[in-house]
Short mmCIF file of C-alpha atoms and ligand atoms in Angstrom, two decimals:
data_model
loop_
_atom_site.label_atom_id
_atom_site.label_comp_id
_atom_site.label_asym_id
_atom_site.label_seq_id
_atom_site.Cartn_x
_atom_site.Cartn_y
_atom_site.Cartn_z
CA UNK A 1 27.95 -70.56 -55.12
CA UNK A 2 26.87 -74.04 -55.82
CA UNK A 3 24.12 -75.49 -53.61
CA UNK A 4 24.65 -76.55 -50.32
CA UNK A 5 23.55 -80.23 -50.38
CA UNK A 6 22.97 -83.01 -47.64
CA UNK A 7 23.57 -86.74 -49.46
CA UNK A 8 21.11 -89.27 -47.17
CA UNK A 9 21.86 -92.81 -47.93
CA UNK A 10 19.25 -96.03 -46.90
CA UNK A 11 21.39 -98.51 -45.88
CA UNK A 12 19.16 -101.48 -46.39
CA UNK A 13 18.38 -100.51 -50.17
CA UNK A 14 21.85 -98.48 -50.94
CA UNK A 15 19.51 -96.00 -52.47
CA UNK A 16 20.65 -92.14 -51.77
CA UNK A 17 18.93 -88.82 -52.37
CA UNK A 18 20.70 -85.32 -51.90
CA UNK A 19 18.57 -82.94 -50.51
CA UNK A 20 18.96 -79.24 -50.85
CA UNK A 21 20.21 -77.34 -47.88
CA UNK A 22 17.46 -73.75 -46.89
CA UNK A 23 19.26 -70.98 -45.53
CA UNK A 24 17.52 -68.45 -43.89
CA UNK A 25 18.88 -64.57 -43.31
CA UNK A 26 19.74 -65.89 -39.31
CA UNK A 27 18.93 -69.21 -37.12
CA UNK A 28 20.08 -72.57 -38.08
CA UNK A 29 19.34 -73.67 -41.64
CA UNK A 30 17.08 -76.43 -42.86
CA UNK A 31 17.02 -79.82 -44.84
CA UNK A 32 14.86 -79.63 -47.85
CA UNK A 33 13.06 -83.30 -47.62
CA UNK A 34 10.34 -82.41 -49.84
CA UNK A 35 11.81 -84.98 -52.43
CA UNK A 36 12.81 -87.77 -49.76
CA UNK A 37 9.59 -89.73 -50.06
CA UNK A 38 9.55 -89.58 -53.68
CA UNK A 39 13.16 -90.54 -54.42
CA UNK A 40 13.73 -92.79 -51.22
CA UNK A 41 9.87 -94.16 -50.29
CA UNK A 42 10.81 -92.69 -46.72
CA UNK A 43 9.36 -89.76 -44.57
CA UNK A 44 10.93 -88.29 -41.51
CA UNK A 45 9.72 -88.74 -38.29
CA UNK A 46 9.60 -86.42 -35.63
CA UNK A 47 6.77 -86.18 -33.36
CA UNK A 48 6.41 -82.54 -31.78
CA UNK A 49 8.10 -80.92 -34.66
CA UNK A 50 11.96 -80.39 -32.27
CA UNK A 51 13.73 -80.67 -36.18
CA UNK A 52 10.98 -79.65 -38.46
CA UNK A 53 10.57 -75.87 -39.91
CA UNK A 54 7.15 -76.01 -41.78
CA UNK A 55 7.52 -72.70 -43.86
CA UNK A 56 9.52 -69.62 -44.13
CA UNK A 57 8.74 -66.70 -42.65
CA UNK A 58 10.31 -63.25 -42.30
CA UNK A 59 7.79 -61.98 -39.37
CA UNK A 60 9.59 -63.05 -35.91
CA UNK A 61 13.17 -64.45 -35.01
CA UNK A 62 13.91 -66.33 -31.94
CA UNK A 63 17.56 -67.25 -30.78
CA UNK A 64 16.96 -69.64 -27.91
CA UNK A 65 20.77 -69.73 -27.05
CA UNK A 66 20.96 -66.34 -26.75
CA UNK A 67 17.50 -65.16 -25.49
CA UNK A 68 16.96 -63.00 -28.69
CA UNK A 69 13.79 -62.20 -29.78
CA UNK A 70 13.60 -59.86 -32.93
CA UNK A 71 9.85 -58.71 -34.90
CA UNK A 72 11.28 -58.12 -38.62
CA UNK A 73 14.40 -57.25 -37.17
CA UNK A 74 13.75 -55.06 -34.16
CA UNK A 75 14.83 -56.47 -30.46
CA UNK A 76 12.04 -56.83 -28.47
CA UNK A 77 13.27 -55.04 -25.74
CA UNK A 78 13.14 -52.15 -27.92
CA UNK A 79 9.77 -52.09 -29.22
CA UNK A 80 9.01 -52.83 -25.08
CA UNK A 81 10.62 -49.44 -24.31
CA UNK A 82 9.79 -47.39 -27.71
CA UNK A 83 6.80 -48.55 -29.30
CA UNK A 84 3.46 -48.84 -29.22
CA UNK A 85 1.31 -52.16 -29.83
CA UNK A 86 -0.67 -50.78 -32.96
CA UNK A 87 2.79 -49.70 -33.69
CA UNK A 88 3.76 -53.34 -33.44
CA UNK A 89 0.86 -54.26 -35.16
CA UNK A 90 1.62 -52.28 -38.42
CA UNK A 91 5.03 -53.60 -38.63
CA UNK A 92 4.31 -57.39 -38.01
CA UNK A 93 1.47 -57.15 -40.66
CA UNK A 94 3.14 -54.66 -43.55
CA UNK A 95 6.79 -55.20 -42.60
CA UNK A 96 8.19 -52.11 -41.82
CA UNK A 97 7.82 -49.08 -38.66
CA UNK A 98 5.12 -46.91 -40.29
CA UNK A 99 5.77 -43.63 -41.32
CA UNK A 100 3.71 -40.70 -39.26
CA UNK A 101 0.89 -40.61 -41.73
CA UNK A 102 0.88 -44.43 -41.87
CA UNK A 103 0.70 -44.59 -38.51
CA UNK A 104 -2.17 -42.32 -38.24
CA UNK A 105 -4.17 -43.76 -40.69
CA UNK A 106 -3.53 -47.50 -39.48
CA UNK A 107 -4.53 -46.52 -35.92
CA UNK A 108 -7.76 -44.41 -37.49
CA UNK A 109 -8.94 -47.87 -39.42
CA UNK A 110 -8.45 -49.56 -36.53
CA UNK A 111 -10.12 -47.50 -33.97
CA UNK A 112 -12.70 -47.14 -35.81
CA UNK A 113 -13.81 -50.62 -36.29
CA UNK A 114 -13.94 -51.47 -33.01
CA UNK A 115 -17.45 -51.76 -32.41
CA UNK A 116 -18.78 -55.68 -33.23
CA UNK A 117 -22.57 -56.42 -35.10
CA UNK A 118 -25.40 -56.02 -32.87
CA UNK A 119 -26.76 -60.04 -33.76
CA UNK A 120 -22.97 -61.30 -32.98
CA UNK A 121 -23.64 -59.73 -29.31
CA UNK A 122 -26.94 -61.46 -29.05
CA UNK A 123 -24.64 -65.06 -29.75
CA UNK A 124 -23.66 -64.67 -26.24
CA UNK A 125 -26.56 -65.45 -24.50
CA UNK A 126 -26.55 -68.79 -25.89
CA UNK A 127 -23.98 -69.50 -23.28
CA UNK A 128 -24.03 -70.53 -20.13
CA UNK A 129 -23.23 -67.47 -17.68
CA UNK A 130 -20.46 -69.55 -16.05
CA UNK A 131 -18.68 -70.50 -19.34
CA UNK A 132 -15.13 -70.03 -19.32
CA UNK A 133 -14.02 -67.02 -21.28
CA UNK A 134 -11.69 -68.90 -23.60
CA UNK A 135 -14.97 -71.07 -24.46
CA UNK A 136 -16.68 -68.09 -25.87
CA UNK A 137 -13.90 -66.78 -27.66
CA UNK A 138 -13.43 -69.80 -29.57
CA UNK A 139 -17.53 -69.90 -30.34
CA UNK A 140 -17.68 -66.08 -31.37
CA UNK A 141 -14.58 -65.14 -32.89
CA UNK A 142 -15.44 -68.49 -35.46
CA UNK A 143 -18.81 -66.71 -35.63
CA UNK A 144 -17.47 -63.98 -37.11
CA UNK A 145 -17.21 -65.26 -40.52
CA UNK A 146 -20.90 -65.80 -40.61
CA UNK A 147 -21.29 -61.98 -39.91
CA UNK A 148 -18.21 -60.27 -42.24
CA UNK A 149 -18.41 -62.63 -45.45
CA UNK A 150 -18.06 -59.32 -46.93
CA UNK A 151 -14.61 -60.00 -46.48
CA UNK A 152 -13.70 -63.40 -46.57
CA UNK A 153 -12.57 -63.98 -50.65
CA UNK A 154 -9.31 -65.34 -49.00
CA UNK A 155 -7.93 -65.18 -52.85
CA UNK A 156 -7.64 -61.36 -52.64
CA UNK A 157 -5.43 -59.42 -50.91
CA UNK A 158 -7.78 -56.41 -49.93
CA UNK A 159 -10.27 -58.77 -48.17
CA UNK A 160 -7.34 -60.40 -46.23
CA UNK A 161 -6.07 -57.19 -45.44
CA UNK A 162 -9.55 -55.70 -44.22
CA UNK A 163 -10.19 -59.25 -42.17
CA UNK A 164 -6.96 -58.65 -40.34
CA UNK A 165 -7.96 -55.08 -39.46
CA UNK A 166 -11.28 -56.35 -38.47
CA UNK A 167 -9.91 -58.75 -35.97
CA UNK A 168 -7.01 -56.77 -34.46
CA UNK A 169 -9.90 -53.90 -34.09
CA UNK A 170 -12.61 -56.29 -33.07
CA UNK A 171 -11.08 -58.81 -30.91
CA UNK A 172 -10.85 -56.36 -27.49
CA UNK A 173 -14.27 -55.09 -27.79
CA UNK A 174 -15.01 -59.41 -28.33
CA UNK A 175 -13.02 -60.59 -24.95
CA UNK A 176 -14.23 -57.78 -22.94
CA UNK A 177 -18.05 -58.83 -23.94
CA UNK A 178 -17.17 -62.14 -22.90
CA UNK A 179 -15.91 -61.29 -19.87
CA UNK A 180 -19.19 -59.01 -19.11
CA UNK A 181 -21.61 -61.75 -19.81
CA UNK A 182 -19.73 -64.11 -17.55
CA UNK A 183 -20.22 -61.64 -14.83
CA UNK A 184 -23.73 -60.60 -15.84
CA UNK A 185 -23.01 -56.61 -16.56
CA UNK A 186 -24.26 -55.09 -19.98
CA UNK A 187 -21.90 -54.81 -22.43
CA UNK A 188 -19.76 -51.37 -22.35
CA UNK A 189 -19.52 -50.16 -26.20
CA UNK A 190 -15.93 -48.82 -27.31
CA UNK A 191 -14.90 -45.25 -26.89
CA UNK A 192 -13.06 -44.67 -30.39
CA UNK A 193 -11.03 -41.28 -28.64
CA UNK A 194 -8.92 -43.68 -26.60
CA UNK A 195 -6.18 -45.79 -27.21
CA UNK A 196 -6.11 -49.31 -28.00
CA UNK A 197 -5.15 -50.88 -24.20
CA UNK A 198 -7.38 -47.53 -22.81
CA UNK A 199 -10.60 -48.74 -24.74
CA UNK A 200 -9.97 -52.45 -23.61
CA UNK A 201 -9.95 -51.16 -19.91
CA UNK A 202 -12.73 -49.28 -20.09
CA UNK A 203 -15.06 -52.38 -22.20
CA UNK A 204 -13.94 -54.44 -19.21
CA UNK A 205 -14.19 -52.35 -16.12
CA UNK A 206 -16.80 -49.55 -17.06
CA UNK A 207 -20.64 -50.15 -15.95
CA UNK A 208 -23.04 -47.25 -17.12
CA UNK A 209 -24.21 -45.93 -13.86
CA UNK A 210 -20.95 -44.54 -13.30
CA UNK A 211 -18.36 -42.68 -14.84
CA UNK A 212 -14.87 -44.28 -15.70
CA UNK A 213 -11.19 -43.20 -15.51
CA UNK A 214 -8.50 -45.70 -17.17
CA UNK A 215 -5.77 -45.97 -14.86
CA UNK A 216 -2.38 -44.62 -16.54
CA UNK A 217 -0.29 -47.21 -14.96
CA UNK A 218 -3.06 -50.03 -15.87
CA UNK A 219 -2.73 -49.01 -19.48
CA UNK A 220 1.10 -48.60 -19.57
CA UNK A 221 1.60 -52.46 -17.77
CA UNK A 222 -1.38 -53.51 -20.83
CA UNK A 223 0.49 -52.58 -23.69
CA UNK A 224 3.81 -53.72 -22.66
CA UNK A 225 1.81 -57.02 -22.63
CA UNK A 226 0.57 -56.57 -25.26
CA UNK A 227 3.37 -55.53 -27.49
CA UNK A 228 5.04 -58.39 -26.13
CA UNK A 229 2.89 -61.02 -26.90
CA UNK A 230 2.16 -59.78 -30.48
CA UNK A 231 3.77 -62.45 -32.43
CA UNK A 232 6.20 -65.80 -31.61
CA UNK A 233 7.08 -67.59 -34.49
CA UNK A 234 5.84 -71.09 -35.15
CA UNK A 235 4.46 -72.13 -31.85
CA UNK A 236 1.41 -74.38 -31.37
CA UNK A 237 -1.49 -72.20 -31.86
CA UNK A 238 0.30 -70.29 -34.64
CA UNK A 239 0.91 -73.39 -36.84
CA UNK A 240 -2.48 -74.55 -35.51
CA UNK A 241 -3.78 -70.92 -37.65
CA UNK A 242 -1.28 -71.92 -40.81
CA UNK A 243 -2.51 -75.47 -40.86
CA UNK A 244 -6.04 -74.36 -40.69
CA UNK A 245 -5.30 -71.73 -43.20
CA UNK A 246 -3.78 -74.06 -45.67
CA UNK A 247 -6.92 -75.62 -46.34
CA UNK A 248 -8.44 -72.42 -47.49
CA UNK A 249 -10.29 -71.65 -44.26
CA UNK A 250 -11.10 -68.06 -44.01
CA UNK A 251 -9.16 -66.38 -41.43
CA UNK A 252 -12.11 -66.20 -38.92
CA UNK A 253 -11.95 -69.77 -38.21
CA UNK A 254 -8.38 -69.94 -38.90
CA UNK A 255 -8.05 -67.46 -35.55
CA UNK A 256 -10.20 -69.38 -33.78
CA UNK A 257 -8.80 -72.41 -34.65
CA UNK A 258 -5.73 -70.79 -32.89
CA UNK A 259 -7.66 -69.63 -30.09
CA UNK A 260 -8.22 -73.24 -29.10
CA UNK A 261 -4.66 -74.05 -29.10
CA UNK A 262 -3.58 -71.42 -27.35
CA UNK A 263 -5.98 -72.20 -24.27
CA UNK A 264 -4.15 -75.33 -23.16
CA UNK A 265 -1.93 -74.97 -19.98
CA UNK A 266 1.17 -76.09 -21.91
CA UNK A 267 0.98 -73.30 -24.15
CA UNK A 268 -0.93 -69.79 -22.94
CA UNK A 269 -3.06 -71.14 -20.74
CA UNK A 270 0.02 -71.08 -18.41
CA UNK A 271 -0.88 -67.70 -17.23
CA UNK A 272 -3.40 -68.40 -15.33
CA UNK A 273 -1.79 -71.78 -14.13
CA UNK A 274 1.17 -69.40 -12.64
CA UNK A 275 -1.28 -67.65 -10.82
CA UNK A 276 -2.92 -70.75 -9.40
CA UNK A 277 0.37 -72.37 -8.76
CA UNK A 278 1.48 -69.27 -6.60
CA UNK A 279 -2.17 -68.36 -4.92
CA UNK A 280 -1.95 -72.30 -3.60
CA UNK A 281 1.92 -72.21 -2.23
CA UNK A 282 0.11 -69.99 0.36
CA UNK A 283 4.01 -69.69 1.86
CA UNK A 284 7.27 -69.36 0.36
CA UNK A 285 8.82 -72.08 2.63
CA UNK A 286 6.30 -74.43 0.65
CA UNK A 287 8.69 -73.98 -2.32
CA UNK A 288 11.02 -76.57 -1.84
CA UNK A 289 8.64 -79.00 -1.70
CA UNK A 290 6.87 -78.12 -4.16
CA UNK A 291 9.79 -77.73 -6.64
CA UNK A 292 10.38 -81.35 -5.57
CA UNK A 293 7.36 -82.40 -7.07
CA UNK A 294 7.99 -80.62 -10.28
CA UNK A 295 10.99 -82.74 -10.26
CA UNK A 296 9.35 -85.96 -9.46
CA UNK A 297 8.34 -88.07 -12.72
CA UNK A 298 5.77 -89.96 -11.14
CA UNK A 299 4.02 -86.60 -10.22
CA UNK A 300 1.74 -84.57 -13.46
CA UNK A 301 2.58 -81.32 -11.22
CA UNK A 302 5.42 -79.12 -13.19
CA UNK A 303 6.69 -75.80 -12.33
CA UNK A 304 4.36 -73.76 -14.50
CA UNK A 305 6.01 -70.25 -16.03
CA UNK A 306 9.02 -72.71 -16.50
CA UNK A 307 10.94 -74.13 -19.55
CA UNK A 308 10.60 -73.44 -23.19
CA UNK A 309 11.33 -75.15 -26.43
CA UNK A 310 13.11 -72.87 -27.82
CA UNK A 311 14.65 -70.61 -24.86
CA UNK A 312 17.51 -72.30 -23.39
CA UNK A 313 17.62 -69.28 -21.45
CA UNK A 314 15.56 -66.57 -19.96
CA UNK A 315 12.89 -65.84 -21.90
CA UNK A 316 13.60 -62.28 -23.15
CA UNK A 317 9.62 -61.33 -22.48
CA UNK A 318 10.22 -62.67 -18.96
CA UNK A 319 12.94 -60.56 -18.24
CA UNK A 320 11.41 -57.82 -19.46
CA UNK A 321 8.05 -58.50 -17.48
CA UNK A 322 10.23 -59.01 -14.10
CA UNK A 323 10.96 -55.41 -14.07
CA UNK A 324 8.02 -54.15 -15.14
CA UNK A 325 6.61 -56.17 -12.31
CA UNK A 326 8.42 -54.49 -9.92
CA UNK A 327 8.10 -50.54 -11.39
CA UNK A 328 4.28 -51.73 -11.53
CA UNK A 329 4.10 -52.65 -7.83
CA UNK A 330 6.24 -50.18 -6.74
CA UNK A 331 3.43 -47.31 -8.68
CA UNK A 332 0.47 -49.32 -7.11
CA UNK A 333 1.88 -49.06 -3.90
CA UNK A 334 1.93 -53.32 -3.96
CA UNK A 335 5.76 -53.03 -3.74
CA UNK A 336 5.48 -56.30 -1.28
CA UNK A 337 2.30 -58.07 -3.16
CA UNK A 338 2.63 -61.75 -1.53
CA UNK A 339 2.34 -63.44 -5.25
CA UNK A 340 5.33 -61.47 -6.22
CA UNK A 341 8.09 -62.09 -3.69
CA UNK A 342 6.94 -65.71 -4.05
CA UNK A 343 7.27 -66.01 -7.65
CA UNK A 344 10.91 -63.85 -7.39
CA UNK A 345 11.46 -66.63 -4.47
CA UNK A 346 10.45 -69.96 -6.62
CA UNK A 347 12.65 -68.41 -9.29
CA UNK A 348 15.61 -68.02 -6.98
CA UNK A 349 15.62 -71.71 -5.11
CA UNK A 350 15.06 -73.35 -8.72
CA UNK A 351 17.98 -71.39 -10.57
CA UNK A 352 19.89 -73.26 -7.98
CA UNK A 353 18.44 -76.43 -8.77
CA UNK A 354 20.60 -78.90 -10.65
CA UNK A 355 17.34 -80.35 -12.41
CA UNK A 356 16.58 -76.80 -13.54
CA UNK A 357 19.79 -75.88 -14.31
CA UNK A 358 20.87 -79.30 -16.70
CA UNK A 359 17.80 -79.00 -18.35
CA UNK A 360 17.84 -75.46 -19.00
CA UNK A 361 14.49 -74.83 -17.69
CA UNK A 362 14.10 -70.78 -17.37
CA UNK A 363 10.80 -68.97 -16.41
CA UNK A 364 9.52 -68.08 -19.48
CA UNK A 365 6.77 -65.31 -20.52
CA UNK A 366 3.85 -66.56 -18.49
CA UNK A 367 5.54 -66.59 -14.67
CA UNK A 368 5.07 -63.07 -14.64
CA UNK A 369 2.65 -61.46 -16.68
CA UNK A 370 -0.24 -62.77 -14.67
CA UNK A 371 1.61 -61.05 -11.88
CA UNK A 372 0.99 -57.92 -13.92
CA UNK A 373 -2.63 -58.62 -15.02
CA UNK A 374 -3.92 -59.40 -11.50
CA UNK A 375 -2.10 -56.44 -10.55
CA UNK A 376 -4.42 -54.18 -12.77
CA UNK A 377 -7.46 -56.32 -11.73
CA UNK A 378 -7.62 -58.48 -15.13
CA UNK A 379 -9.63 -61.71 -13.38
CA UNK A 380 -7.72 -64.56 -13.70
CA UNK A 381 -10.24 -67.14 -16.28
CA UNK A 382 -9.08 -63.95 -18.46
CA UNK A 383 -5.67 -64.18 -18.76
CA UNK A 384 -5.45 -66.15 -21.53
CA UNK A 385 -8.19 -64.27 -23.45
CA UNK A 386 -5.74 -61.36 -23.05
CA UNK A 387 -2.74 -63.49 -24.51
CA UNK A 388 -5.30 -64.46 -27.53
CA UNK A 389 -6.02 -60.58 -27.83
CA UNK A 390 -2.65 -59.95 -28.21
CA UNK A 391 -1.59 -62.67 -30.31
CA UNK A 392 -4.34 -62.25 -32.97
CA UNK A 393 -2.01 -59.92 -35.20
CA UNK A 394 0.61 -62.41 -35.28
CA UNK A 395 -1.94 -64.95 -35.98
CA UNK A 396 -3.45 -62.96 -38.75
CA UNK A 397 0.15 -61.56 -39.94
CA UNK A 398 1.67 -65.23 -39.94
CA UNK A 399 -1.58 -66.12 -42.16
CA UNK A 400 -1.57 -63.44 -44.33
CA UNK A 401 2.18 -64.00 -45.38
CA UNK A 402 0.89 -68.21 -46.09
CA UNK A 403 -1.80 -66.73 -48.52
CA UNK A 404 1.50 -65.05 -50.55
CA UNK A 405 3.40 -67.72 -50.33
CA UNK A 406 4.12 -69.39 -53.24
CA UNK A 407 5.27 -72.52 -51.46
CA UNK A 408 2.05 -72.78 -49.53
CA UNK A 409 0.02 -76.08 -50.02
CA UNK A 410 -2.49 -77.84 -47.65
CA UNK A 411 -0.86 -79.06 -44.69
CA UNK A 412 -1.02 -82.52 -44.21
CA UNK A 413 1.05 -84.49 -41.75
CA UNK A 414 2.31 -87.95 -42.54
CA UNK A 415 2.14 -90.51 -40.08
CA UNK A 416 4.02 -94.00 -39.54
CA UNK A 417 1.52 -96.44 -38.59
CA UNK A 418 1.38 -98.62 -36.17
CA UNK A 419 -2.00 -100.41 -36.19
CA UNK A 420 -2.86 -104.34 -37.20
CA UNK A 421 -1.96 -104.86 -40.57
CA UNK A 422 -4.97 -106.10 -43.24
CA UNK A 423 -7.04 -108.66 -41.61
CA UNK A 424 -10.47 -109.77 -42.56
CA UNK A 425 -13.54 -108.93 -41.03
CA UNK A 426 -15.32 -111.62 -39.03
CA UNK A 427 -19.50 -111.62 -38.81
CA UNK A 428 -20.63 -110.31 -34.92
CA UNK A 429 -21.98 -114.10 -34.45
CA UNK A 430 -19.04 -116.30 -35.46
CA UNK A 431 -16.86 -113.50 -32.76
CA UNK A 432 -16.05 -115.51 -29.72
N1 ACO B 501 8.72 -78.27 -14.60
C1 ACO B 501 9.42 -79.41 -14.39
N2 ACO B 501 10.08 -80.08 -15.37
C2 ACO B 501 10.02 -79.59 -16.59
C3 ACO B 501 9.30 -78.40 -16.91
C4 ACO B 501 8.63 -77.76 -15.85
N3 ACO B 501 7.93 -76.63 -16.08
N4 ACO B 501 9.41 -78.13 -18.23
C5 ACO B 501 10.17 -79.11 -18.75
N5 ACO B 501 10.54 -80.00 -17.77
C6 ACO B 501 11.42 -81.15 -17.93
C7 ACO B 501 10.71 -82.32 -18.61
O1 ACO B 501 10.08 -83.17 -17.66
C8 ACO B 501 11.84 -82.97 -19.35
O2 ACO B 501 12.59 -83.70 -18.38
P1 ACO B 501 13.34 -85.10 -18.82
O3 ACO B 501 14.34 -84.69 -19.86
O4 ACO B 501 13.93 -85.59 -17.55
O5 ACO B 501 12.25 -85.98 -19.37
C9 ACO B 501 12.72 -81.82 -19.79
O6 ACO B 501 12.46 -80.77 -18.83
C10 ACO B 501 12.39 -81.29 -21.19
O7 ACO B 501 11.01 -80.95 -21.22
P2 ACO B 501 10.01 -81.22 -22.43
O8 ACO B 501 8.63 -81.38 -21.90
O9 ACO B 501 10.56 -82.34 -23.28
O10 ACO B 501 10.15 -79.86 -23.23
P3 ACO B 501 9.16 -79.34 -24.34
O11 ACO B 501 9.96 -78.44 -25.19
O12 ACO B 501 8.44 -80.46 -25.01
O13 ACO B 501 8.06 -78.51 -23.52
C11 ACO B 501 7.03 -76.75 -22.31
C12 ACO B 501 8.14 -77.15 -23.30
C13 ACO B 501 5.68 -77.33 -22.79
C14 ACO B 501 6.92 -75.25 -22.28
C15 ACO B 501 7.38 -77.30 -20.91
O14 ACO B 501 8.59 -76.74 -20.47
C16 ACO B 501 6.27 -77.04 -19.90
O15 ACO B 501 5.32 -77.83 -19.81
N6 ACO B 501 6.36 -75.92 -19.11
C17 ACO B 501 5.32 -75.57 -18.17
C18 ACO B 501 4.13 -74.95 -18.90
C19 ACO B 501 4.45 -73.55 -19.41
O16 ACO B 501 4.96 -72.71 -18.70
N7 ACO B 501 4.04 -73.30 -20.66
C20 ACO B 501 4.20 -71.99 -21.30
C21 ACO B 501 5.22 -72.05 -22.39
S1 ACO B 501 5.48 -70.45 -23.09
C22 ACO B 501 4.12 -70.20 -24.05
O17 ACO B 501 3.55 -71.08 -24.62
C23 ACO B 501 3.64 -68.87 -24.19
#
């Protein structure tokens, strides 16, 4: 088959390029414009990236029209019901559903590097007790790269592959410390006989005096958060870890690099906006006016949990987090928790909403997994932590498959600018 070609013609020179059409296995195809500066002197513009794919991948596929959401090829809403996160960890980084012995091995590795250096604990106390959690993760998970340079020869692939295991094994163990300091408990080392979610519960809620039982239904609701937060394609804090990466970074401060872009309320910080957003409409006949301010353009406040790039749709993860919210609450014995109805009830009155409606504005993953974290007693400045605990394999997956990549080179925007054109400078004392 000859190549599929797009012809691009400047109308003010006559000049024309064509440019090679990408094809991917599903999802709309892309416009090679690699040569259209060279050939035509132009770039393309697009602020936000809504038209631009930056790389291949085969990790995660998203169909937005349809609400699909696939990790190499499996429906989410299988792995939700079937798998396991470390599970989902071993396919998003190798590819493919480990075998049993794979399986056991991977989870062996990464139980048993759980435990952090003694000196990266002591980095803690260098912030201030009230810091916000997301603050220290950025600090300390960057520091780790000054404590395992054992493994950071980014050029070969057994020192990415051991970094990777180090941060999916290290990064609960890392959030939970944070979260301890914060609160001024000592630190609760990792049990390597439990389970991935099970150890996080216990480094968060266990104090020495006493002994501690993980909750079965805590550790359920944690891995189906965790599974599905694992990976999302190229959103911001992902590229924000490929961009960094690009430069040759090791993947320490690549992560935490991606850390810091997950923390703002647009993008995974949302969790714990949701929460705010429902704890302060103290009554569910506040929510029409409120949904009129999300409406209003003259008003910052938007409807947070709501609207996606991609999604035009619900949000598969959302969907999947509504029920659990309910089989969760019904367990507790919360069946009627007051955040709850009023989330189910803000969905309701704005599915009817033309402004929601025409602009295909859905909840997406955040409305409801805080629901689900504050049910299990996750504090709320840790909600996001969670989300970067989650997210760190697709971080370090999405990385990992840049460092093979033949394609890869540093990434480095273009702008068009829009400053003063060449002017001279003028001596402070002639200045009027
Ligand atoms: N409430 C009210 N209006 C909204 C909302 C919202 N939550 N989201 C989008 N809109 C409106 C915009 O004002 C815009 O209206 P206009 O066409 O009249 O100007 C239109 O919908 C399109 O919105 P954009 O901001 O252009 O969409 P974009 O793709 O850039 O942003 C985003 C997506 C950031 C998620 C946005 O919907 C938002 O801010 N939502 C609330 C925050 C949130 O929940 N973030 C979590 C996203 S999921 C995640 O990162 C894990």
């Amino acid at each position: 088959m000859s190549q599929e070609t797009v012809t691009i013609i400047d109308n003010t020179t006559g000049k024309r390029v064509e440019l090679p059409i990408v094809r991917g296995t599903q999802g709309p195809a892309g416009i090679d414009v690699r040569t259209l500066n060279r050939e035509l002197g132009l770039l393309t513009f697009d602020p936000g990236f809504l038209s631009t794919a930056h790389c291949r991948s085969a990790l995660t596929f998203i169909d937005g029209e349809q609400g699909v959401l696939l990790y190499r090829g499996y429906p989410i809403e299988q792995l939700a019901a079937q798998s396991s996160y470390l599970e989902v960890c071993y396919l998003l980084l190798y590819g493919d559903l480990p075998t049993k012995p794979q399986m056991r091995e991977f989870q062996s590795i990464i139980l048993h590097h759980t435990m952090v250096h003694e000196g990266l604990r002591r980095f803690y106390s260098g912030f201030r007790h009230d810091a916000h959690p997301m603050a220290i993760m950025v600090g300390v998970v960057g520091a780790l790269s000054a404590f395992y340079h054992d493994s950071t020869d980014i050029h070969d692939p057994r020192h990415r592959e051991i970094s990777a295991h180090r941060l999916i094994a290290k990064m609960p163990t890392i959030a939970a410390d944070s979260y301890k300091y914060s609160i001024g408990q000592p630190f609760i080392y990792p049990d390597n006989a439990l389970g991935y979610a099970e150890n996080f519960l216990r480094t968060m809620f266990a104090v020495p005096a006493e002994p501690y039982k993980v909750k079965p239904a805590a550790a359920r609701a944690l891995e189906l958060f965790l599974i599905l937060h694992a990976d999302h394609e190229q959103n911001a804090s992902t590229a924000t870890v490929r961009l960094a990466g690009s430069s040759g970074a090791n993947p320490f401060a690549c992560i935490s690099a991606g850390i810091g872009a997950l923390w703002g309320p647009a993008h995974g910080g949302a969790n714990e906006a949701v929460i705010r957003m429902l704890e302060t409409i103290r009554d569910p006949a506040e929510i029409p006016q409120y949904i009129t301010r999300a409406k209003d353009k003259d008003d910052a406040f938007r409807l947070m949990g709501f609207g996606h790039r991609i999604y035009k749709q619900y949000d598969p993860r959302a969907k999947i987090l509504r029920q659990a919210c309910h089989d969760l609450l019904k367990e507790i014995g919360a069946e009627h928790q007051p955040l709850f109805e009023t989330a189910l009830e803000l969905e309701r009155i704005a599915l009817q909403d033309d402004y929601f409606l025409e602009r295909r504005l859905y909840p997406n993953v955040d409305f409801y997994s805080g629901i689900i974290l504050k049910a299990i007693g996750i504090p709320i400045p840790m909600f996001t932590v969670l989300f970067a605990m989650a997210r760190t394999v697709g971080w370090v997956a999405q990385w990992m498959e840049m460092m093979e990549d033949a394609e890869q080179r540093i990434g480095r925007p273009r702008q068009i600018y829009v400053g003063p054109a060449r002017r001279d400078y003028m001596p402070l004392e002639e200045r009027e």
